[in-house]
């Protein structure tokens, strides 16, 4: 008897949500766990790119009724009316963007609520959309931006449980490879900057910053100094440093030992047993990470007593 089993679990104080099967799909807890396959920041970037794609599809009179579900574009009509009532909202399409973002964030395989009819989306439409993405001067956007549009579309397929199809994948792969070559060709012909992204900090600039922070009497610069020195010596991303715990720091032989729970290339923490060694620099105190850490803990002693053990709370 099902009721007897339920009563038994209640008496035994066992979490039924984790044990009783959910008829309409995985539990909310399992869904949230599965959403962690990509980082929140990455998901936000995907949604941002897909919002642009949805708005573009909605603006195509000959496509929106064919490629967008009725419930979506009908609600978009209502959002557009709200935006049109305000000049500022009409220009930035605030209500429409908000609805697109909400619809994308709610996509679930079991809910079958993807706003795009993916089974009818051909490569020709998506490639045309991507090829129209340009800078303000009509030059091609960066190679990373094109990759972002592809990754964002792949995320929609994955989240909604749809299959892109082998022909679509092959054509998309060929198109992306070709358009990236076109970006390089255009930049060479026009004498544009070839590098993409941020320029690396030189050692001279790093040294100058460390000396300035080391001499500063402002207590906030004690934090800035340590953060900068650790990022440089650990060759770590800012997120890794921010999430660092005192329990992940040791002193072994003649060096500080740091352990990272995860990194960009190791999201599942399989290599967290491999330590990073950081050594002192007795010849240039401003560059010494051991000294910077000591000053930081003396300036903020409450960090050692904090139960969270976070180095940068």
Tab-separated table of C-alpha atoms in Angstrom:
chain	number	residue	atom	x	y	z
A	1	UNK	CA	0.000	0.000	0.000
A	2	UNK	CA	1.468	3.346	-1.120
A	3	UNK	CA	0.096	5.275	1.877
A	4	UNK	CA	1.743	2.821	4.270
A	5	UNK	CA	5.106	3.290	2.510
A	6	UNK	CA	4.763	7.080	2.679
A	7	UNK	CA	3.894	6.886	6.390
A	8	UNK	CA	6.927	4.688	6.967
A	9	UNK	CA	9.277	7.201	5.329
A	10	UNK	CA	7.730	10.054	7.337
A	11	UNK	CA	8.295	8.138	10.563
A	12	UNK	CA	11.883	7.368	9.546
A	13	UNK	CA	12.358	11.099	8.780
A	14	UNK	CA	13.574	10.418	5.225
A	15	UNK	CA	13.325	13.099	2.566
A	16	UNK	CA	10.551	11.864	0.281
A	17	UNK	CA	11.415	14.369	-2.433
A	18	UNK	CA	14.722	12.614	-2.957
A	19	UNK	CA	13.239	9.094	-3.033
A	20	UNK	CA	9.714	9.093	-4.429
A	21	UNK	CA	9.772	9.091	-8.212
A	22	UNK	CA	8.311	12.139	-9.902
A	23	UNK	CA	5.881	11.112	-12.615
A	24	UNK	CA	6.264	14.250	-14.717
A	25	UNK	CA	10.063	14.163	-14.850
A	26	UNK	CA	13.011	14.813	-12.537
A	27	UNK	CA	12.498	16.657	-9.257
A	28	UNK	CA	13.255	20.367	-8.961
A	29	UNK	CA	16.449	19.519	-7.093
A	30	UNK	CA	17.656	17.247	-9.900
A	31	UNK	CA	16.755	19.888	-12.515
A	32	UNK	CA	18.798	22.490	-10.676
A	33	UNK	CA	21.742	20.106	-10.444
A	34	UNK	CA	21.542	19.386	-14.183
A	35	UNK	CA	21.568	23.123	-14.926
A	36	UNK	CA	25.016	23.307	-13.364
A	37	UNK	CA	26.544	21.664	-16.454
A	38	UNK	CA	27.533	25.191	-17.467
A	39	UNK	CA	28.580	28.104	-15.257
A	40	UNK	CA	25.973	30.800	-14.441
A	41	UNK	CA	28.019	33.450	-16.252
A	42	UNK	CA	28.240	31.269	-19.366
A	43	UNK	CA	24.492	30.609	-19.225
A	44	UNK	CA	23.867	34.334	-18.957
A	45	UNK	CA	26.008	34.942	-22.062
A	46	UNK	CA	24.119	32.246	-23.981
A	47	UNK	CA	20.769	33.749	-23.024
A	48	UNK	CA	21.972	37.206	-24.059
A	49	UNK	CA	22.969	35.956	-27.513
A	50	UNK	CA	19.736	34.010	-27.925
A	51	UNK	CA	17.659	37.050	-26.940
A	52	UNK	CA	19.152	38.833	-29.948
A	53	UNK	CA	18.273	35.839	-32.145
A	54	UNK	CA	14.675	35.725	-30.882
A	55	UNK	CA	14.194	39.441	-31.485
A	56	UNK	CA	15.592	39.030	-34.993
A	57	UNK	CA	13.204	36.149	-35.741
A	58	UNK	CA	10.278	38.129	-34.365
A	59	UNK	CA	11.153	41.059	-36.646
A	60	UNK	CA	11.073	38.842	-39.744
A	61	UNK	CA	7.451	39.002	-40.880
A	62	UNK	CA	7.863	36.019	-43.192
A	63	UNK	CA	9.512	33.853	-40.519
A	64	UNK	CA	8.052	34.528	-37.082
A	65	UNK	CA	4.809	32.608	-37.578
A	66	UNK	CA	6.702	29.737	-39.185
A	67	UNK	CA	9.578	29.443	-36.676
A	68	UNK	CA	8.086	30.804	-33.435
A	69	UNK	CA	5.331	29.146	-31.432
A	70	UNK	CA	1.986	30.960	-31.226
A	71	UNK	CA	2.131	31.443	-27.448
A	72	UNK	CA	5.487	33.168	-27.758
A	73	UNK	CA	4.949	35.645	-30.562
A	74	UNK	CA	1.441	36.504	-29.335
A	75	UNK	CA	2.888	37.484	-25.961
A	76	UNK	CA	5.631	39.362	-27.811
A	77	UNK	CA	2.891	41.389	-29.520
A	78	UNK	CA	1.609	42.450	-26.099
A	79	UNK	CA	5.131	43.299	-24.931
A	80	UNK	CA	5.688	45.367	-28.054
A	81	UNK	CA	2.539	47.401	-27.319
A	82	UNK	CA	3.923	48.223	-23.866
A	83	UNK	CA	7.300	49.204	-25.317
A	84	UNK	CA	5.685	51.380	-27.975
A	85	UNK	CA	3.945	53.463	-25.307
A	86	UNK	CA	7.284	54.751	-24.034
A	87	UNK	CA	9.900	56.277	-26.338
A	88	UNK	CA	12.818	55.037	-24.260
A	89	UNK	CA	11.361	51.526	-23.950
A	90	UNK	CA	10.493	51.438	-27.648
A	91	UNK	CA	14.109	52.056	-28.613
A	92	UNK	CA	15.645	49.527	-26.223
A	93	UNK	CA	12.692	47.084	-26.370
A	94	UNK	CA	12.894	46.524	-22.612
A	95	UNK	CA	9.660	44.561	-22.209
A	96	UNK	CA	10.353	42.347	-25.224
A	97	UNK	CA	13.916	41.632	-24.109
A	98	UNK	CA	12.763	40.791	-20.601
A	99	UNK	CA	10.164	38.342	-21.902
A	100	UNK	CA	12.655	36.702	-24.280
A	101	UNK	CA	15.137	36.287	-21.436
A	102	UNK	CA	12.464	34.786	-19.187
A	103	UNK	CA	11.292	32.356	-21.882
A	104	UNK	CA	14.844	31.201	-22.605
A	105	UNK	CA	15.678	30.730	-18.942
A	106	UNK	CA	12.603	28.502	-18.467
A	107	UNK	CA	13.369	26.100	-21.336
A	108	UNK	CA	13.089	22.506	-20.103
A	109	UNK	CA	13.084	19.257	-22.034
A	110	UNK	CA	10.113	17.802	-20.135
A	111	UNK	CA	8.130	21.061	-20.395
A	112	UNK	CA	8.470	21.266	-24.189
A	113	UNK	CA	8.498	25.057	-23.917
A	114	UNK	CA	11.178	26.192	-26.339
A	115	UNK	CA	9.886	29.352	-28.105
A	116	UNK	CA	11.578	28.357	-31.382
A	117	UNK	CA	10.235	25.530	-33.545
A	118	UNK	CA	13.667	23.958	-33.877
A	119	UNK	CA	12.463	21.169	-36.147
A	120	UNK	CA	11.734	23.835	-38.797
A	121	UNK	CA	14.853	25.948	-38.260
A	122	UNK	CA	17.154	25.464	-41.292
A	123	UNK	CA	20.844	26.222	-41.480
A	124	UNK	CA	20.190	28.852	-44.141
A	125	UNK	CA	18.159	31.013	-41.729
A	126	UNK	CA	20.622	30.835	-38.846
A	127	UNK	CA	23.657	31.427	-41.062
A	128	UNK	CA	21.927	34.447	-42.613
A	129	UNK	CA	21.233	35.816	-39.145
A	130	UNK	CA	24.845	35.335	-38.027
A	131	UNK	CA	26.245	36.869	-41.207
A	132	UNK	CA	24.198	40.023	-40.522
A	133	UNK	CA	25.902	40.579	-37.152
A	134	UNK	CA	28.285	43.479	-37.762
A	135	UNK	CA	30.130	46.190	-35.873
A	136	UNK	CA	28.915	49.789	-36.054
A	137	UNK	CA	31.360	50.442	-38.911
A	138	UNK	CA	29.962	47.425	-40.832
A	139	UNK	CA	33.138	45.399	-40.271
A	140	UNK	CA	32.885	41.747	-39.214
A	141	UNK	CA	32.603	41.066	-35.509
A	142	UNK	CA	35.237	39.060	-33.615
A	143	UNK	CA	35.815	35.340	-34.054
A	144	UNK	CA	34.866	34.806	-30.406
A	145	UNK	CA	31.505	36.488	-31.020
A	146	UNK	CA	30.697	34.135	-33.892
A	147	UNK	CA	31.617	31.156	-31.699
A	148	UNK	CA	29.359	32.578	-29.004
A	149	UNK	CA	26.344	32.621	-31.339
A	150	UNK	CA	26.945	28.986	-32.286
A	151	UNK	CA	27.402	27.870	-28.657
A	152	UNK	CA	24.246	29.726	-27.657
A	153	UNK	CA	22.203	27.961	-30.329
A	154	UNK	CA	23.645	24.590	-29.302
A	155	UNK	CA	22.576	25.336	-25.729
A	156	UNK	CA	18.960	25.837	-26.855
A	157	UNK	CA	18.998	22.440	-28.558
A	158	UNK	CA	20.537	20.790	-25.506
A	159	UNK	CA	18.226	22.441	-22.955
A	160	UNK	CA	15.089	21.639	-24.952
A	161	UNK	CA	16.131	18.051	-25.706
A	162	UNK	CA	16.135	18.555	-29.477
A	163	UNK	CA	18.655	17.166	-31.962
A	164	UNK	CA	20.241	19.599	-34.372
A	165	UNK	CA	20.789	17.012	-37.071
A	166	UNK	CA	24.034	15.947	-38.688
A	167	UNK	CA	23.640	18.031	-41.840
A	168	UNK	CA	22.978	21.179	-39.816
A	169	UNK	CA	26.034	20.474	-37.635
A	170	UNK	CA	28.321	19.907	-40.615
A	171	UNK	CA	27.134	23.011	-42.444
A	172	UNK	CA	27.423	25.107	-39.295
A	173	UNK	CA	30.944	23.847	-38.617
A	174	UNK	CA	32.029	24.653	-42.172
A	175	UNK	CA	30.396	28.090	-42.027
A	176	UNK	CA	32.057	28.996	-38.715
A	177	UNK	CA	35.475	27.926	-39.911
A	178	UNK	CA	35.061	29.945	-43.112
A	179	UNK	CA	33.717	33.128	-41.513
A	180	UNK	CA	36.573	33.165	-38.981
A	181	UNK	CA	39.007	33.061	-41.881
A	182	UNK	CA	37.058	35.911	-43.432
A	183	UNK	CA	37.509	37.929	-40.226
A	184	UNK	CA	41.277	37.488	-40.391
A	185	UNK	CA	41.379	38.309	-44.118
A	186	UNK	CA	39.378	41.506	-43.592
A	187	UNK	CA	41.599	42.654	-40.742
A	188	UNK	CA	44.751	42.058	-42.749
A	189	UNK	CA	43.424	43.903	-45.809
A	190	UNK	CA	42.187	46.901	-43.798
A	191	UNK	CA	45.224	47.071	-41.524
A	192	UNK	CA	43.120	46.466	-38.409
A	193	UNK	CA	44.372	45.106	-35.094
A	194	UNK	CA	44.726	41.327	-35.381
A	195	UNK	CA	44.587	40.450	-31.690
A	196	UNK	CA	41.282	39.835	-29.949
A	197	UNK	CA	40.503	40.200	-26.271
A	198	UNK	CA	42.507	41.946	-23.582
A	199	UNK	CA	46.223	42.650	-23.762
A	200	UNK	CA	48.331	40.902	-21.099
A	201	UNK	CA	49.838	42.923	-18.257
A	202	UNK	CA	53.594	43.285	-18.602
A	203	UNK	CA	55.913	42.432	-15.721
A	204	UNK	CA	57.022	46.071	-15.525
A	205	UNK	CA	53.429	47.234	-15.001
A	206	UNK	CA	52.828	44.458	-12.457
A	207	UNK	CA	55.962	45.434	-10.543
A	208	UNK	CA	54.990	49.114	-10.517
A	209	UNK	CA	51.495	48.310	-9.195
A	210	UNK	CA	52.876	46.056	-6.467
A	211	UNK	CA	55.306	48.719	-5.263
A	212	UNK	CA	52.552	51.337	-5.174
A	213	UNK	CA	50.181	49.086	-3.229
A	214	UNK	CA	52.948	47.890	-0.901
A	215	UNK	CA	53.833	51.468	0.115
A	216	UNK	CA	50.217	52.593	0.498
A	217	UNK	CA	48.903	53.264	3.990
A	218	UNK	CA	45.316	52.595	2.955
A	219	UNK	CA	44.148	49.343	4.558
A	220	UNK	CA	42.046	48.485	1.487
A	221	UNK	CA	45.223	48.359	-0.594
A	222	UNK	CA	46.480	45.529	1.628
A	223	UNK	CA	43.693	43.428	0.132
A	224	UNK	CA	44.400	44.720	-3.407
A	225	UNK	CA	48.091	43.900	-3.039
A	226	UNK	CA	47.507	40.303	-1.940
A	227	UNK	CA	44.868	39.692	-4.595
A	228	UNK	CA	47.139	40.998	-7.350
A	229	UNK	CA	50.180	39.036	-6.157
A	230	UNK	CA	48.233	35.779	-5.851
A	231	UNK	CA	46.645	36.143	-9.287
A	232	UNK	CA	50.077	36.687	-10.812
A	233	UNK	CA	51.925	33.905	-8.971
A	234	UNK	CA	49.147	31.344	-9.292
A	235	UNK	CA	48.362	32.304	-12.902
A	236	UNK	CA	44.757	32.049	-11.784
A	237	UNK	CA	41.494	33.599	-12.894
A	238	UNK	CA	39.923	36.137	-10.553
A	239	UNK	CA	37.054	33.735	-9.746
A	240	UNK	CA	39.503	31.118	-8.487
A	241	UNK	CA	41.145	33.623	-6.152
A	242	UNK	CA	37.806	34.936	-4.875
A	243	UNK	CA	36.648	31.414	-4.000
A	244	UNK	CA	39.880	30.520	-2.203
A	245	UNK	CA	39.546	29.087	1.312
A	246	UNK	CA	42.061	29.088	4.157
A	247	UNK	CA	41.606	25.313	4.341
A	248	UNK	CA	43.030	25.103	0.810
A	249	UNK	CA	46.308	26.787	1.792
A	250	UNK	CA	49.234	24.979	3.417
A	251	UNK	CA	52.870	25.604	4.192
A	252	UNK	CA	55.065	22.772	2.956
A	253	UNK	CA	58.866	22.789	3.174
A	254	UNK	CA	59.800	26.248	1.895
A	255	UNK	CA	56.677	27.284	-0.020
A	256	UNK	CA	53.000	28.051	0.245
A	257	UNK	CA	50.773	25.350	-1.219
A	258	UNK	CA	47.420	26.242	-2.827
A	259	UNK	CA	44.695	23.816	-3.919
A	260	UNK	CA	41.894	24.757	-6.319
A	261	UNK	CA	38.563	22.949	-6.107
A	262	UNK	CA	37.923	23.573	-9.781
A	263	UNK	CA	39.151	25.650	-12.676
A	264	UNK	CA	37.954	26.583	-16.162
A	265	UNK	CA	39.590	23.458	-17.608
A	266	UNK	CA	38.713	21.277	-14.618
A	267	UNK	CA	35.075	21.981	-13.775
A	268	UNK	CA	34.520	18.642	-12.031
A	269	UNK	CA	37.485	18.993	-9.649
A	270	UNK	CA	39.279	15.861	-10.860
A	271	UNK	CA	42.709	17.493	-10.502
A	272	UNK	CA	42.161	19.301	-7.194
A	273	UNK	CA	44.850	17.169	-5.524
A	274	UNK	CA	47.567	18.818	-7.608
A	275	UNK	CA	48.988	21.745	-5.587
A	276	UNK	CA	50.285	25.096	-6.810
A	277	UNK	CA	53.556	26.198	-5.195
A	278	UNK	CA	54.188	29.841	-4.329
A	279	UNK	CA	57.594	30.938	-3.047
A	280	UNK	CA	58.748	33.994	-1.124
A	281	UNK	CA	60.795	36.783	-2.707
A	282	UNK	CA	63.243	38.125	-0.082
A	283	UNK	CA	64.980	40.377	-2.609
A	284	UNK	CA	61.873	42.415	-3.559
A	285	UNK	CA	59.387	42.625	-0.660
A	286	UNK	CA	56.738	44.339	-2.785
A	287	UNK	CA	56.554	41.213	-4.958
A	288	UNK	CA	56.643	38.674	-2.119
A	289	UNK	CA	53.353	36.731	-1.845
A	290	UNK	CA	54.228	35.359	1.610
A	291	UNK	CA	54.715	38.870	2.981
A	292	UNK	CA	51.537	40.091	1.271
A	293	UNK	CA	49.548	37.241	2.832
A	294	UNK	CA	51.008	37.932	6.280
A	295	UNK	CA	50.157	41.649	6.076
A	296	UNK	CA	46.628	40.807	4.942
A	297	UNK	CA	45.941	38.406	7.833
A	298	UNK	CA	47.348	40.916	10.338
A	299	UNK	CA	45.197	43.700	8.882
A	300	UNK	CA	42.056	41.542	8.878
A	301	UNK	CA	42.488	39.026	11.751
A	302	UNK	CA	38.759	38.232	11.859
A	303	UNK	CA	39.211	36.221	8.645
A	304	UNK	CA	41.092	33.516	10.565
A	305	UNK	CA	38.221	33.184	13.057
A	306	UNK	CA	35.484	33.204	10.440
A	307	UNK	CA	33.690	29.848	10.231
A	308	UNK	CA	33.424	30.137	6.460
A	309	UNK	CA	37.242	30.025	6.161
A	310	UNK	CA	37.070	32.246	3.085
A	311	UNK	CA	40.288	34.117	2.308
A	312	UNK	CA	38.353	36.907	0.611
A	313	UNK	CA	34.910	37.028	2.315
